[in-house]
Short mmCIF file of C-alpha atoms in Angstrom, two decimals:
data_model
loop_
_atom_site.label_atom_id
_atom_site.label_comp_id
_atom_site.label_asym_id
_atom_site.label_seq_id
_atom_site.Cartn_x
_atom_site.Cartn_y
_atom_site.Cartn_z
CA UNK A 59 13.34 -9.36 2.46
CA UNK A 60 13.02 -7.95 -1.24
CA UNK A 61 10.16 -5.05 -1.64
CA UNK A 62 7.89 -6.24 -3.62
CA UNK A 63 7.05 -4.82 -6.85
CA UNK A 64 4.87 -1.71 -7.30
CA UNK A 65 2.23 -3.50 -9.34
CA UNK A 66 1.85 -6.12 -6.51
CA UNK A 67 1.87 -3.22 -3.91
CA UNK A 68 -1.16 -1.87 -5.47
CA UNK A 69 -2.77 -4.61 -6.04
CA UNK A 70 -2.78 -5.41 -2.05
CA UNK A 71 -3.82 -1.41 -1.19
CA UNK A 72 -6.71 -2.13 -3.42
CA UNK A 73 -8.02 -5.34 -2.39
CA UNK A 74 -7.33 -4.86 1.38
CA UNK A 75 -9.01 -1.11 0.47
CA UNK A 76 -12.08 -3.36 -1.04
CA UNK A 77 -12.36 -5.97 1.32
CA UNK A 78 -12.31 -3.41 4.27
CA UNK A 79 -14.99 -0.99 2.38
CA UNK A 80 -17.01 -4.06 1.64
CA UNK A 81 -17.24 -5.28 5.33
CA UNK A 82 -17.74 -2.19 6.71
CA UNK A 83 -21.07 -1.09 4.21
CA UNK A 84 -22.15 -4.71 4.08
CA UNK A 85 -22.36 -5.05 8.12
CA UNK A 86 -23.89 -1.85 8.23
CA UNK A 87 -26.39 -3.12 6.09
CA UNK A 88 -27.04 -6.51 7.72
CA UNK A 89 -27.30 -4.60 11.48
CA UNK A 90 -29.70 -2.25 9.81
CA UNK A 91 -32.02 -4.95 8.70
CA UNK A 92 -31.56 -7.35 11.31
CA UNK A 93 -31.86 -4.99 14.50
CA UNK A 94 -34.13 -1.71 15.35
CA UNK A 95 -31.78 -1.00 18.04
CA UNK A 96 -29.91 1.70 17.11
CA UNK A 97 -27.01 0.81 19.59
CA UNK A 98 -26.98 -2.70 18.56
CA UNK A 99 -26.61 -1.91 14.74
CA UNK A 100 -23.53 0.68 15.71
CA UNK A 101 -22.26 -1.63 18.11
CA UNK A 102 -22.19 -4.86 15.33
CA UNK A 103 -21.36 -2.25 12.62
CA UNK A 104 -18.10 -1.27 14.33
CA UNK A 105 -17.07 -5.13 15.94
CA UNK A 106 -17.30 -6.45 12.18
CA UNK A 107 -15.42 -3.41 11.03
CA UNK A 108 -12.08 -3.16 13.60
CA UNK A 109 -11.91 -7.26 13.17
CA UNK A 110 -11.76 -6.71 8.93
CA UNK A 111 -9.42 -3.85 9.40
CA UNK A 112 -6.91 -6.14 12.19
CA UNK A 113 -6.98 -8.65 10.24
CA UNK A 114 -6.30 -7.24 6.93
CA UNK A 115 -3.16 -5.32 8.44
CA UNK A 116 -1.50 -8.36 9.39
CA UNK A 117 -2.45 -9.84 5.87
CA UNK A 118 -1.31 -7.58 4.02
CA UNK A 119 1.48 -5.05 5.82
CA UNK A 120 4.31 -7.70 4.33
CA UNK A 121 2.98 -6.86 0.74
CA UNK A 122 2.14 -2.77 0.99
CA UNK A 123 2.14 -1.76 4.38
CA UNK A 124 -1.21 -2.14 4.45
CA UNK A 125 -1.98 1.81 4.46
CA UNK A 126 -5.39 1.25 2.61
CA UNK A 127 -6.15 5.17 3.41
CA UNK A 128 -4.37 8.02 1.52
CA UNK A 129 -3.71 10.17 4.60
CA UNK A 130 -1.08 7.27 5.51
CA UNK A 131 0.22 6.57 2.89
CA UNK A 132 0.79 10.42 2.55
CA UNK A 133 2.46 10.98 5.61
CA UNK A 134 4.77 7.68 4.98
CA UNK A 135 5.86 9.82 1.85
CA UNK A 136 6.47 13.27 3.77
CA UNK A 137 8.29 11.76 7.12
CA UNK A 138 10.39 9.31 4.59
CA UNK A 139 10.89 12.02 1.64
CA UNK A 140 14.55 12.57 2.44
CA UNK A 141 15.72 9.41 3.82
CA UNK A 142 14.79 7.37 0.30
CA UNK A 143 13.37 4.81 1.97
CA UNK A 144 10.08 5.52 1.88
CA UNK A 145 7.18 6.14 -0.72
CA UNK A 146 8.20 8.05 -3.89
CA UNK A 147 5.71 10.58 -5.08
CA UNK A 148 5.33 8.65 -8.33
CA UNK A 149 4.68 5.64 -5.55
CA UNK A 150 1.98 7.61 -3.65
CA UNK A 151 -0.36 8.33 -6.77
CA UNK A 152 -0.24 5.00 -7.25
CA UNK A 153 -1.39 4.20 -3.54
CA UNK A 154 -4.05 7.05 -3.43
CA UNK A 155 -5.45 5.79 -6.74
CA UNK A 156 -5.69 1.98 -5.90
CA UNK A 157 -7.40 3.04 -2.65
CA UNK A 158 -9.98 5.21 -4.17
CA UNK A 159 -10.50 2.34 -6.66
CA UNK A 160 -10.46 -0.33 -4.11
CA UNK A 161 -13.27 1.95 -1.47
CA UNK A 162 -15.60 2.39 -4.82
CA UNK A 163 -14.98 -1.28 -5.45
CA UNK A 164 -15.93 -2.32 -2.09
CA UNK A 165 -18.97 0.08 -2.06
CA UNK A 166 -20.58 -1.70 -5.40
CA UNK A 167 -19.86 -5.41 -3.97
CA UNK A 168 -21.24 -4.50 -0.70
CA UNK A 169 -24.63 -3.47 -2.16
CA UNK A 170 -24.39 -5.83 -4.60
CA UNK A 171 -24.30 -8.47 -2.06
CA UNK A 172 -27.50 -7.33 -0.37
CA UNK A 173 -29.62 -7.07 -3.52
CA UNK A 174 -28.97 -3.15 -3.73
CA UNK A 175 -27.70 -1.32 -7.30
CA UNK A 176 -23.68 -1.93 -7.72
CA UNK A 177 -23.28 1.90 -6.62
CA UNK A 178 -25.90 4.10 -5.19
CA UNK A 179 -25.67 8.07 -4.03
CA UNK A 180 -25.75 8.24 -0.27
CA UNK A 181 -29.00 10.89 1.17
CA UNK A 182 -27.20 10.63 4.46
CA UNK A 183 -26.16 14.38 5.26
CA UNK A 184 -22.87 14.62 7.39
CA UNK A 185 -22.38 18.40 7.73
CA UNK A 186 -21.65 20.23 10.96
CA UNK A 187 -19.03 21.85 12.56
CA UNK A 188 -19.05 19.22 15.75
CA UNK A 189 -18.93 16.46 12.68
CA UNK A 190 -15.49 18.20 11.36
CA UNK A 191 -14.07 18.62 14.74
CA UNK A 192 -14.23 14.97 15.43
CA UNK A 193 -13.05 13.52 11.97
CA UNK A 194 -10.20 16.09 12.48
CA UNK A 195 -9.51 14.25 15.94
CA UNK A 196 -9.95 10.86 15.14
CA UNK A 197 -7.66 11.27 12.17
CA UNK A 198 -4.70 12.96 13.95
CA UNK A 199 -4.52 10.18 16.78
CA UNK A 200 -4.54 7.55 13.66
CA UNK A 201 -1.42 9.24 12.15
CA UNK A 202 0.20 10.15 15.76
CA UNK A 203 -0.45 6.17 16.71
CA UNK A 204 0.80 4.64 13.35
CA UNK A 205 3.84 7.21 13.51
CA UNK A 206 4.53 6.75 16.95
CA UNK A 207 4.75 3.07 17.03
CA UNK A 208 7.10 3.48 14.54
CA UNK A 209 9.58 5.24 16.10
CA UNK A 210 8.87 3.62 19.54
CA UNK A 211 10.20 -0.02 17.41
CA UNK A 212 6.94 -1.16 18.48
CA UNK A 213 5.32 -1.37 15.00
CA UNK A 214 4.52 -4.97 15.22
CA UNK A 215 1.88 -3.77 17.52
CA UNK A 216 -0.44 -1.98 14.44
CA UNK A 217 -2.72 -4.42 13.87
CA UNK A 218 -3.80 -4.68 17.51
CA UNK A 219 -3.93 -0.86 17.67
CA UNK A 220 -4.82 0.69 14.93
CA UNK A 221 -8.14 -1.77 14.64
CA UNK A 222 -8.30 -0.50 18.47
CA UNK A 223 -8.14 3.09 18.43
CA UNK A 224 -10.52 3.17 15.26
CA UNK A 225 -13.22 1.00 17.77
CA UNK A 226 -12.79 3.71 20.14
CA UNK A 227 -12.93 6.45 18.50
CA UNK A 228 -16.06 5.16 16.75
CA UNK A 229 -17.73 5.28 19.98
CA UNK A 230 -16.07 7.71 21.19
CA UNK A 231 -16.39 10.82 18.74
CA UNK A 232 -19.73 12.51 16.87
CA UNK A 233 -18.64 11.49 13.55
CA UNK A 234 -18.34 7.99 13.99
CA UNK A 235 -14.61 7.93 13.18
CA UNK A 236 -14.17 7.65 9.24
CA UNK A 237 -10.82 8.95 9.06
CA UNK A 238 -9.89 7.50 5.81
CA UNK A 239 -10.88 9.73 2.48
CA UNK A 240 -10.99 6.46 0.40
CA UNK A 241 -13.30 4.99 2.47
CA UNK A 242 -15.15 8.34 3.24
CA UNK A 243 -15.72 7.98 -0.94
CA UNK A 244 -16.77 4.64 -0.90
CA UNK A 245 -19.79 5.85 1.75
CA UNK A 246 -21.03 8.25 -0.46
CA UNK A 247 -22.04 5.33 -2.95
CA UNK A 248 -24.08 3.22 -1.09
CA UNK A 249 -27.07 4.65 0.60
CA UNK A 250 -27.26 2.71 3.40
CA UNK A 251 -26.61 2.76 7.33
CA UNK A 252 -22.96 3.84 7.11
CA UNK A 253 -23.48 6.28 4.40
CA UNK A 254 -22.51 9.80 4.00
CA UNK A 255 -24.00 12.21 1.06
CA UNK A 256 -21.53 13.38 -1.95
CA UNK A 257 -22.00 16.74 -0.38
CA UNK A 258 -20.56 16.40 2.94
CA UNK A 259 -17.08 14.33 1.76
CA UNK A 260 -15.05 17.48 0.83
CA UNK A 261 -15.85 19.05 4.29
CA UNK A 262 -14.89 15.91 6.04
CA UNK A 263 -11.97 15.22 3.93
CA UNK A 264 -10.70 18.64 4.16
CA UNK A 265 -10.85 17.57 8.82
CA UNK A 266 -9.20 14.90 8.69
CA UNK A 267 -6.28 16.62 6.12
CA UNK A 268 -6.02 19.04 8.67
CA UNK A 269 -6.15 16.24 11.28
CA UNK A 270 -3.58 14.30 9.90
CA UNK A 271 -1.33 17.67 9.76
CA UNK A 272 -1.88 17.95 13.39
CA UNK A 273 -0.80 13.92 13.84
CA UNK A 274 2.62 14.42 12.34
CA UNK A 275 3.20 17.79 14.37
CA UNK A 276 2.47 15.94 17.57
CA UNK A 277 4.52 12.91 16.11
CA UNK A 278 7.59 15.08 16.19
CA UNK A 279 6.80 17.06 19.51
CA UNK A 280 6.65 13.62 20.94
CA UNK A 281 8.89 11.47 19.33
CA UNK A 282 11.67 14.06 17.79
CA UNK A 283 11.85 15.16 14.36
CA UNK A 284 14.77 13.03 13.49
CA UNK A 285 13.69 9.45 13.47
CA UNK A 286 14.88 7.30 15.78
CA UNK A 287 16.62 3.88 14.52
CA UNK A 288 13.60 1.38 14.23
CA UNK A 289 13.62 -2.35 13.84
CA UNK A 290 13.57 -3.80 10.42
CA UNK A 291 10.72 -5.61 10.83
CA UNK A 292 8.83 -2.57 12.00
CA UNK A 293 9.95 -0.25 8.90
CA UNK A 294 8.31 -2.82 7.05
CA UNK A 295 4.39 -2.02 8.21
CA UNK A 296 4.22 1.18 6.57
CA UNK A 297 7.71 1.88 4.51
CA UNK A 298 8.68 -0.50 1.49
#
């Protein structure tokens, strides 16, 4: 199959980018106003969220890969950067910047679409040490899971997976699993359920750079750091 061209590439790391920012604010939103529950609005937040993001993998991995976060696309460009097969660095601006544009995107449509200004600055603080830790963990197992089904040949399996860890480890850690700076972004500009202030990004960004660091190291304790012969058809989630 011919790789498509960069522009179209771009164009499907923003959209799916978009589309996923957009249903996670927006169901945020909705479970805020529909339920006082706190555990029902999480637990609705995070179904709606895990579907969009399955479902927009397997829409879109043919086209880009369907990275829509800048910490994969990132470490597609370092494990690939010798091989020429992967992302050029040229390749990875332009992935970084349509999914920073595609999370601020997503932000304005998803307040738009509940009556609230296009973009708006998040008062939600997100700062403590606890908070770091977990981004940091949530973040590594995304990049040891995408990596490692990779070089198991089981990449078909991403979809299914990836949506499932990120459920999990939104119940399962303090921060509620953002583990994605582009989205991360995005929250900061709509004050709303799933928000997180300007303020707190860098901090969490800065966790989950050093927890996708940690991801790749465990990647090649696991799997070797010479990769394995995968499938075709698996290269072509994450590598075009």
């Amino acid at each position: 199959m011919m790789t498509p061209s960069l522009p179209r590439r771009l164009a499907a790391e923003a959209v799916g980018t978009a589309l996923l920012a957009a249903v996670l604010i927006g169901s945020g939103i909705q479970s805020a106003a529909l339920s006082a529950d706190g555990g029902m609005r999480f637990a609705a937040n995070v179904l709606a969220s895990v579907l969009a993001l399955a479902v927009l993998i397997a829409l879109l991995a043919p086209v880009s890969g369907a990275h829509f976060n800048p910490l994969v696309s990132a470490a597609v460009w370092w494990t690939e950067r010798r091989s020429g097969t992967g992302l050029t660095l040229r390749e990875l601006g332009g992935y970084v910047a349509a999914q920073l544009l595609g999370a601020v995107a997503g932000a304005g449509l998803a307040n738009t679409m509940f009556e609230r200004p296009f973009l708006e600055l998040s008062g939600r603080q997100r700062s403590a040490g606890h908070l770091w830790l977990a981004e940091a963990v949530a973040t590594g197992v995304l990049i040891l899971l995408v990596f490692g089904l990779l070089r198991a040949g089981h990449g078909g399996w991403a979809p299914v997976a990836v949506a499932g860890w990120i459920g999990a480890a939104c119940w399962g850690t303090s921060s509620g699993s953002f583990a994605n700076p582009a989205l991360t972004v995005g929250r900061a500009l709509s004050d709303s359920y799933t928000g997180i202030a300007p303020g707190s990004v860098p901090a969490f960004v800065l966790a989950q750079c050093v927890g996708a660091a940690a991801g790749l190291a465990l990647v090649a304790v696991l799997f070797g750091r010479s990769r394995d012969r995968v499938p075709d058809d698996a290269r072509e989630l994450l590598v075009r």
